[in-house]
mmCIF file of C-alpha atoms and ligand atoms in Angstrom:
data_model
loop_
_atom_site.group_PDB
_atom_site.id
_atom_site.type_symbol
_atom_site.label_atom_id
_atom_site.label_comp_id
_atom_site.label_asym_id
_atom_site.label_seq_id
_atom_site.Cartn_x
_atom_site.Cartn_y
_atom_site.Cartn_z
ATOM 1 C CA MET V 1 0.340 0.248 0.396
ATOM 2 C CA THR V 2 0.973 3.512 -1.005
ATOM 3 C CA PRO V 3 2.905 5.297 2.727
ATOM 4 C CA ALA V 4 0.326 7.955 4.008
ATOM 5 C CA LEU V 5 1.670 10.635 4.920
ATOM 6 C CA HIS V 6 -0.244 10.789 8.305
ATOM 7 C CA GLU V 7 -2.325 8.372 9.942
ATOM 8 C CA VAL V 8 -4.917 8.885 12.828
ATOM 9 C CA ASN V 9 -7.689 6.803 13.749
ATOM 10 C CA ARG V 10 -10.971 6.934 14.034
ATOM 11 C CA PRO V 11 -12.781 7.617 12.005
ATOM 12 C CA ILE V 12 -9.466 6.335 10.079
ATOM 13 C CA VAL V 13 -7.522 9.004 8.065
ATOM 14 C CA ARG V 14 -4.930 8.630 5.720
ATOM 15 C CA VAL V 15 -3.555 11.751 4.188
ATOM 16 C CA PHE V 16 -1.355 11.729 1.055
ATOM 17 C CA GLN V 17 1.125 13.809 -1.425
ATOM 18 C CA THR V 18 -1.249 13.940 -4.538
ATOM 19 C CA ALA V 19 -5.009 12.424 -5.555
ATOM 20 C CA GLU V 20 -3.454 9.693 -7.507
ATOM 21 C CA MET V 21 -1.090 8.420 -4.467
ATOM 22 C CA ALA V 22 -4.796 8.761 -2.716
ATOM 23 C CA SER V 23 -6.828 7.243 -4.866
ATOM 24 C CA ASN V 24 -4.372 3.947 -6.006
ATOM 25 C CA ALA V 25 -4.581 3.369 -1.788
ATOM 26 C CA VAL V 26 -8.541 3.131 -1.898
ATOM 27 C CA ALA V 27 -8.518 1.095 -5.468
ATOM 28 C CA ASP V 28 -5.659 -1.357 -3.245
ATOM 29 C CA LEU V 29 -8.103 -1.331 -0.549
ATOM 30 C CA ILE V 30 -11.010 -2.158 -2.505
ATOM 31 C CA GLU V 31 -9.237 -5.558 -4.481
ATOM 32 C CA GLN V 32 -8.224 -6.437 -1.338
ATOM 33 C CA ARG V 33 -12.088 -6.430 -0.194
ATOM 34 C CA MET V 34 -12.988 -8.307 -3.246
ATOM 35 C CA LEU V 35 -9.697 -10.715 -3.197
ATOM 36 C CA ALA V 36 -11.205 -12.016 0.374
ATOM 37 C CA ARG V 37 -15.195 -11.730 -0.505
ATOM 38 C CA PRO V 38 -15.354 -12.421 -4.752
ATOM 39 C CA ALA V 39 -19.233 -11.846 -4.228
ATOM 40 C CA ILE V 40 -18.403 -9.192 -2.328
ATOM 41 C CA THR V 41 -21.500 -6.374 -2.419
ATOM 42 C CA LEU V 42 -19.976 -2.473 -3.244
ATOM 43 C CA GLY V 43 -21.483 0.341 -2.822
ATOM 44 C CA LEU V 44 -20.282 3.317 -6.153
ATOM 45 C CA ALA V 45 -19.972 6.523 -5.699
ATOM 46 C CA THR V 46 -19.726 9.778 -8.804
ATOM 47 C CA GLY V 47 -18.665 12.627 -9.286
ATOM 48 C CA ALA V 48 -14.926 13.900 -10.082
ATOM 49 C CA THR V 49 -12.970 12.338 -7.376
ATOM 50 C CA PRO V 50 -13.025 8.218 -8.101
ATOM 51 C CA ARG V 51 -12.844 8.314 -11.381
ATOM 52 C CA LEU V 52 -9.317 7.564 -10.828
ATOM 53 C CA VAL V 53 -9.667 5.019 -8.411
ATOM 54 C CA TYR V 54 -12.327 3.572 -11.538
ATOM 55 C CA ARG V 55 -9.647 3.892 -13.793
ATOM 56 C CA LYS V 56 -6.656 1.748 -11.377
ATOM 57 C CA LEU V 57 -9.426 0.143 -11.389
ATOM 58 C CA VAL V 58 -9.458 -0.527 -14.550
ATOM 59 C CA GLU V 59 -6.714 -0.835 -15.129
ATOM 60 C CA ARG V 60 -5.520 -4.076 -13.488
ATOM 61 C CA ALA V 61 -9.015 -5.026 -14.033
ATOM 62 C CA GLY V 62 -8.876 -9.017 -14.345
ATOM 63 C CA ALA V 63 -7.590 -10.186 -11.309
ATOM 64 C CA PRO V 64 -9.556 -10.753 -9.256
ATOM 65 C CA SER V 65 -12.640 -10.806 -11.343
ATOM 66 C CA TRP V 66 -16.217 -8.706 -11.267
ATOM 67 C CA ARG V 67 -17.812 -11.984 -11.804
ATOM 68 C CA HIS V 68 -19.139 -12.265 -8.336
ATOM 69 C CA LEU V 69 -19.987 -8.771 -6.818
ATOM 70 C CA ARG V 70 -23.048 -7.103 -7.120
ATOM 71 C CA CYS V 71 -22.576 -3.179 -6.910
ATOM 72 C CA PHE V 72 -24.923 -0.461 -5.831
ATOM 73 C CA ASN V 73 -24.363 3.206 -6.963
ATOM 74 C CA LEU V 74 -25.722 5.835 -4.668
ATOM 75 C CA ASP V 75 -27.475 8.187 -6.644
ATOM 76 C CA GLU V 76 -28.964 9.455 -10.094
ATOM 77 C CA TYR V 77 -30.597 12.553 -11.611
ATOM 78 C CA VAL V 78 -34.408 12.117 -11.817
ATOM 79 C CA GLY V 79 -35.311 12.332 -14.974
ATOM 80 C CA LEU V 80 -32.212 11.600 -16.865
ATOM 81 C CA ALA V 81 -32.672 8.189 -19.128
ATOM 82 C CA ALA V 82 -30.016 5.789 -18.913
ATOM 83 C CA HIS V 83 -27.995 6.891 -21.883
ATOM 84 C CA HIS V 84 -27.906 10.977 -21.103
ATOM 85 C CA PRO V 85 -23.961 11.970 -21.104
ATOM 86 C CA ALA V 86 -24.773 13.517 -17.462
ATOM 87 C CA SER V 87 -26.148 9.812 -16.229
ATOM 88 C CA PHE V 88 -24.414 8.815 -13.403
ATOM 89 C CA ALA V 89 -25.789 5.104 -15.279
ATOM 90 C CA HIS V 90 -23.800 6.432 -18.086
ATOM 91 C CA TYR V 91 -20.981 7.788 -16.151
ATOM 92 C CA MET V 92 -20.924 4.402 -14.640
ATOM 93 C CA ARG V 93 -20.565 2.719 -17.878
ATOM 94 C CA GLU V 94 -17.825 4.575 -19.306
ATOM 95 C CA LEU V 95 -15.656 4.769 -16.453
ATOM 96 C CA LEU V 96 -16.153 0.978 -14.773
ATOM 97 C CA PHE V 97 -18.920 -1.286 -16.287
ATOM 98 C CA ASP V 98 -17.807 -1.248 -19.484
ATOM 99 C CA HIS V 99 -14.453 -2.296 -18.873
ATOM 100 C CA VAL V 100 -14.588 -5.094 -16.244
ATOM 101 C CA ASP V 101 -16.504 -8.507 -16.127
ATOM 102 C CA ILE V 102 -19.618 -7.319 -14.595
ATOM 103 C CA ALA V 103 -22.820 -8.506 -16.151
ATOM 104 C CA THR V 104 -24.866 -5.889 -16.005
ATOM 105 C CA ALA V 105 -27.938 -7.377 -14.302
ATOM 106 C CA ARG V 106 -24.800 -7.411 -11.670
ATOM 107 C CA THR V 107 -24.672 -3.134 -11.251
ATOM 108 C CA HIS V 108 -27.351 -1.373 -9.474
ATOM 109 C CA ILE V 109 -28.573 2.391 -10.283
ATOM 110 C CA PRO V 110 -31.414 4.293 -8.451
ATOM 111 C CA ASP V 111 -34.096 4.305 -11.790
ATOM 112 C CA GLY V 112 -34.590 8.585 -12.466
ATOM 113 C CA MET V 113 -36.977 7.679 -14.879
ATOM 114 C CA ALA V 114 -39.068 6.025 -12.604
ATOM 115 C CA PRO V 115 -42.981 6.803 -13.031
ATOM 116 C CA ASP V 116 -43.755 5.681 -9.441
ATOM 117 C CA LEU V 117 -39.881 7.363 -7.853
ATOM 118 C CA ASP V 118 -41.455 6.413 -4.183
ATOM 119 C CA ALA V 119 -42.428 2.775 -5.300
ATOM 120 C CA ALA V 120 -38.298 2.469 -7.591
ATOM 121 C CA ALA V 121 -37.133 4.111 -3.755
ATOM 122 C CA GLU V 122 -38.488 1.052 -1.915
ATOM 123 C CA THR V 123 -37.666 -1.066 -4.634
ATOM 124 C CA TYR V 124 -33.539 -0.079 -4.239
ATOM 125 C CA GLU V 125 -34.168 -0.168 -1.024
ATOM 126 C CA GLN V 126 -35.205 -4.013 -1.265
ATOM 127 C CA LEU V 127 -32.706 -4.756 -3.326
ATOM 128 C CA ILE V 128 -29.877 -3.931 -1.133
ATOM 129 C CA ALA V 129 -31.723 -5.603 1.782
ATOM 130 C CA GLU V 130 -31.972 -8.853 -0.720
ATOM 131 C CA SER V 131 -28.019 -8.999 -1.402
ATOM 132 C CA GLY V 132 -27.355 -8.524 2.084
ATOM 133 C CA GLY V 133 -26.576 -5.117 2.658
ATOM 134 C CA ILE V 134 -23.785 -2.990 1.729
ATOM 135 C CA ASP V 135 -20.062 -4.768 2.309
ATOM 136 C CA LEU V 136 -18.167 -1.449 1.591
ATOM 137 C CA GLN V 137 -19.495 1.546 -0.166
ATOM 138 C CA LEU V 138 -16.949 4.266 -2.121
ATOM 139 C CA LEU V 139 -17.987 8.224 -1.088
ATOM 140 C CA GLY V 140 -17.071 11.384 -2.149
ATOM 141 C CA ILE V 141 -18.053 14.044 -0.516
ATOM 142 C CA GLY V 142 -19.503 17.358 -1.803
ATOM 143 C CA ARG V 143 -18.269 21.636 -0.748
ATOM 144 C CA ASN V 144 -20.823 21.961 1.760
ATOM 145 C CA GLY V 145 -20.998 17.860 3.436
ATOM 146 C CA HIS V 146 -22.690 16.351 1.214
ATOM 147 C CA ILE V 147 -23.093 12.561 0.690
ATOM 148 C CA GLY V 148 -24.515 10.801 -2.099
ATOM 149 C CA PHE V 149 -27.440 13.152 -3.099
ATOM 150 C CA ASN V 150 -28.154 14.054 0.512
ATOM 151 C CA GLU V 151 -27.881 18.187 1.004
ATOM 152 C CA PRO V 152 -27.357 19.554 4.276
ATOM 153 C CA GLY V 153 -30.650 19.248 6.944
ATOM 154 C CA SER V 154 -31.624 15.191 5.234
ATOM 155 C CA SER V 155 -32.057 13.309 8.067
ATOM 156 C CA HIS V 156 -29.296 10.964 9.578
ATOM 157 C CA ASP V 157 -32.169 8.382 8.907
ATOM 158 C CA SER V 158 -33.027 8.964 5.882
ATOM 159 C CA ARG V 159 -33.800 6.226 3.212
ATOM 160 C CA THR V 160 -33.452 5.970 -0.648
ATOM 161 C CA ARG V 161 -35.746 8.827 -1.743
ATOM 162 C CA GLU V 162 -36.380 11.204 -3.858
ATOM 163 C CA VAL V 163 -34.125 14.828 -2.940
ATOM 164 C CA GLN V 164 -34.458 18.152 -3.696
ATOM 165 C CA LEU V 165 -30.669 19.294 -4.729
ATOM 166 C CA ALA V 166 -29.177 22.516 -2.764
ATOM 167 C CA LEU V 167 -28.212 25.446 -5.768
ATOM 168 C CA SER V 168 -24.383 25.229 -4.851
ATOM 169 C CA THR V 169 -24.755 20.902 -5.968
ATOM 170 C CA ILE V 170 -25.859 21.823 -9.218
ATOM 171 C CA ASP V 171 -23.782 24.493 -10.158
ATOM 172 C CA ALA V 172 -20.526 22.293 -9.239
ATOM 173 C CA ASN V 173 -22.342 19.242 -11.322
ATOM 174 C CA ARG V 174 -22.976 21.841 -14.411
ATOM 175 C CA PRO V 175 -19.928 21.432 -16.526
ATOM 176 C CA ASP V 176 -21.374 17.650 -16.339
ATOM 177 C CA PHE V 177 -24.194 18.957 -18.800
ATOM 178 C CA PRO V 178 -24.163 19.808 -22.729
ATOM 179 C CA GLU V 179 -23.771 23.627 -22.463
ATOM 180 C CA GLY V 180 -26.664 25.155 -22.122
ATOM 181 C CA GLU V 181 -29.023 22.947 -20.046
ATOM 182 C CA GLU V 182 -30.315 22.547 -16.765
ATOM 183 C CA PRO V 183 -29.565 20.072 -15.023
ATOM 184 C CA PRO V 184 -32.561 18.728 -13.103
ATOM 185 C CA ALA V 185 -33.013 19.491 -9.552
ATOM 186 C CA THR V 186 -34.167 16.380 -8.152
ATOM 187 C CA ALA V 187 -32.370 13.039 -7.494
ATOM 188 C CA LEU V 188 -33.112 10.210 -6.161
ATOM 189 C CA THR V 189 -30.227 9.177 -3.675
ATOM 190 C CA MET V 190 -29.539 6.215 -1.298
ATOM 191 C CA GLY V 191 -30.511 7.590 2.567
ATOM 192 C CA ILE V 192 -27.446 8.914 4.907
ATOM 193 C CA GLY V 193 -29.088 5.686 7.542
ATOM 194 C CA THR V 194 -28.871 3.749 3.768
ATOM 195 C CA ILE V 195 -25.216 4.832 3.862
ATOM 196 C CA LEU V 196 -25.026 4.162 7.516
ATOM 197 C CA ASP V 197 -25.487 0.402 7.346
ATOM 198 C CA ALA V 198 -22.489 -0.386 4.613
ATOM 199 C CA ARG V 199 -20.236 -2.769 6.810
ATOM 200 C CA GLU V 200 -17.436 -0.839 5.422
ATOM 201 C CA ILE V 201 -16.953 2.399 4.609
ATOM 202 C CA VAL V 202 -14.367 4.810 2.806
ATOM 203 C CA LEU V 203 -14.548 8.112 1.381
ATOM 204 C CA LEU V 204 -12.516 9.374 -0.292
ATOM 205 C CA ALA V 205 -11.399 13.572 -0.991
ATOM 206 C CA THR V 206 -9.210 15.131 -3.060
ATOM 207 C CA GLY V 207 -8.188 19.368 -3.797
ATOM 208 C CA SER V 208 -8.380 22.066 -1.657
ATOM 209 C CA ALA V 209 -11.742 23.123 -2.824
ATOM 210 C CA LYS V 210 -12.840 20.453 -0.341
ATOM 211 C CA ALA V 211 -10.657 21.182 2.705
ATOM 212 C CA GLU V 212 -14.083 22.995 4.632
ATOM 213 C CA ALA V 213 -16.439 20.181 4.298
ATOM 214 C CA LEU V 214 -13.651 17.435 5.638
ATOM 215 C CA ALA V 215 -12.796 19.987 8.549
ATOM 216 C CA ALA V 216 -16.569 20.084 8.835
ATOM 217 C CA MET V 217 -17.263 16.493 8.750
ATOM 218 C CA LEU V 218 -14.582 15.252 11.270
ATOM 219 C CA GLU V 219 -13.917 17.685 13.634
ATOM 220 C CA GLY V 220 -17.530 19.737 13.777
ATOM 221 C CA PRO V 221 -19.903 18.590 15.968
ATOM 222 C CA ILE V 222 -22.777 15.301 14.242
ATOM 223 C CA SER V 223 -25.168 17.954 13.056
ATOM 224 C CA LEU V 224 -27.694 17.624 10.132
ATOM 225 C CA ASP V 225 -26.110 20.596 8.614
ATOM 226 C CA CYS V 226 -22.934 18.832 7.786
ATOM 227 C CA PRO V 227 -24.418 14.930 6.326
ATOM 228 C CA ALA V 228 -20.665 13.549 6.492
ATOM 229 C CA SER V 229 -20.391 14.023 9.944
ATOM 230 C CA ALA V 230 -23.321 11.247 10.466
ATOM 231 C CA LEU V 231 -20.039 8.891 9.454
ATOM 232 C CA GLN V 232 -18.415 10.124 12.861
ATOM 233 C CA ARG V 233 -21.195 7.753 14.067
ATOM 234 C CA HIS V 234 -19.455 4.140 12.007
ATOM 235 C CA GLY V 235 -17.579 2.299 13.618
ATOM 236 C CA ALA V 236 -15.164 1.645 10.301
ATOM 237 C CA VAL V 237 -15.185 4.388 8.135
ATOM 238 C CA THR V 238 -11.883 5.154 6.957
ATOM 239 C CA VAL V 239 -11.061 9.007 4.940
ATOM 240 C CA PHE V 240 -8.089 8.869 1.762
ATOM 241 C CA CYS V 241 -7.125 12.969 1.029
ATOM 242 C CA ASP V 242 -4.162 14.467 -0.214
ATOM 243 C CA LYS V 243 -2.249 17.230 1.514
ATOM 244 C CA ALA V 244 -4.723 19.984 -0.554
ATOM 245 C CA ALA V 245 -8.126 17.931 1.167
ATOM 246 C CA ALA V 246 -6.672 17.904 4.566
ATOM 247 C CA ALA V 247 -4.822 21.271 4.982
ATOM 248 C CA ASN V 248 -7.932 22.352 7.169
ATOM 249 C CA LEU V 249 -7.752 19.662 9.695
ATOM 250 C CA ASN V 250 -6.172 19.589 13.233
ATOM 251 C CA PHE V 251 -4.265 16.563 13.942
ATOM 252 C CA GLU V 252 -4.000 16.593 17.463
ATOM 253 C CA GLN V 253 -7.684 17.220 17.855
ATOM 254 C CA LEU V 254 -8.027 14.397 15.737
ATOM 255 C CA ASP V 255 -5.443 12.591 17.589
ATOM 256 C CA MET V 256 -7.151 12.965 21.047
ATOM 257 C CA ARG V 257 -10.633 12.034 20.092
ATOM 258 C CA GLY V 258 -9.293 8.784 18.411
ATOM 259 C CA SER V 259 -8.138 7.799 21.504
ATOM 260 C CA ALA V 260 -10.639 8.818 23.818
ATOM 261 C CA HIS V 261 -12.696 6.838 20.910
ATOM 262 C CA ALA V 262 -10.449 3.596 21.952
ATOM 263 C CA ALA V 263 -10.731 4.010 25.797
ATOM 264 C CA ALA V 264 -14.596 3.701 25.548
HETATM 265 C C1 LIG W 301 -21.716 14.730 -6.329
HETATM 266 C C2 LIG W 301 -21.972 13.131 -6.213
HETATM 267 C C3 LIG W 301 -22.034 13.216 -4.796
HETATM 268 C C4 LIG W 301 -20.321 13.672 -5.022
HETATM 269 C C5 LIG W 301 -21.003 14.852 -4.519
HETATM 270 C C6 LIG W 301 -18.820 15.269 -4.452
HETATM 271 O O1 LIG W 301 -23.432 15.113 -6.254
HETATM 272 N N1 LIG W 301 -23.700 13.118 -5.998
HETATM 273 O O2 LIG W 301 -21.534 11.649 -4.128
HETATM 274 O O3 LIG W 301 -19.240 12.927 -4.002
HETATM 275 O O4 LIG W 301 -21.401 15.332 -5.425
HETATM 276 O O5 LIG W 301 -18.812 15.197 -6.241
HETATM 277 P P1 LIG W 301 -17.287 15.908 -6.925
HETATM 278 O O6 LIG W 301 -16.415 14.221 -6.228
HETATM 279 O O7 LIG W 301 -17.115 15.773 -8.592
HETATM 280 O O8 LIG W 301 -16.346 17.104 -5.938
#
């Protein structure tokens, strides 16, 4: 595994010199878990951040095999067909699914085109439960601390549902859309409760634009204002980040909290 510059416990935080090194380490971890459990259920994320992780996984595709695993994506825009270039279904095919040995039937993405979105959300939760729950969930983090598409104010018990996107999120994702096309204002997303049910969680954050959100997630109070702060409640979270995203972290404080957790 790539050596980290700094590590603290609970949630484990591993800081790397570059985004590429952090992404490599995440790809290593995913592969280790796949080798240990070929029928693993993965939770997958989209956005700019995990692109390098998927590239690394594709470069090494074949060993381990993707044939026996199942995966569930966090979210999808409402009203975007799977062939739309900004849909997360399209993203996943382009970056991962078309390049590894996984049958389409084993890949799941919330159906943002469903005529009944509540029913689609419920079906998604059922499918996750029927597959035995998510073993390893990959996450990014939004600049306002969102995870999946759970914006500030989302209940930490929330389940898969339709959500309204924050204007800042719509703006941040606008470059993914063809020029002049307005991004959807709502999405289907796993809830924070759904995410917290995963047995293990890996969050990747890179670049200075994430420094504030990462500090709020790890050092701030557990609050609805920062959806990612709910991860402090989970016992098996590892944050992989680069130096730029770690710029606002106070490692002494995190170390002390780690020992307090360890003593508890
Ligand atoms: C998007 C996704 C999230 C992602 C986040 C950050 O809105 N729904 O899953 O983690 O925003 O995206 P990026 O990695 O592009 O900064």
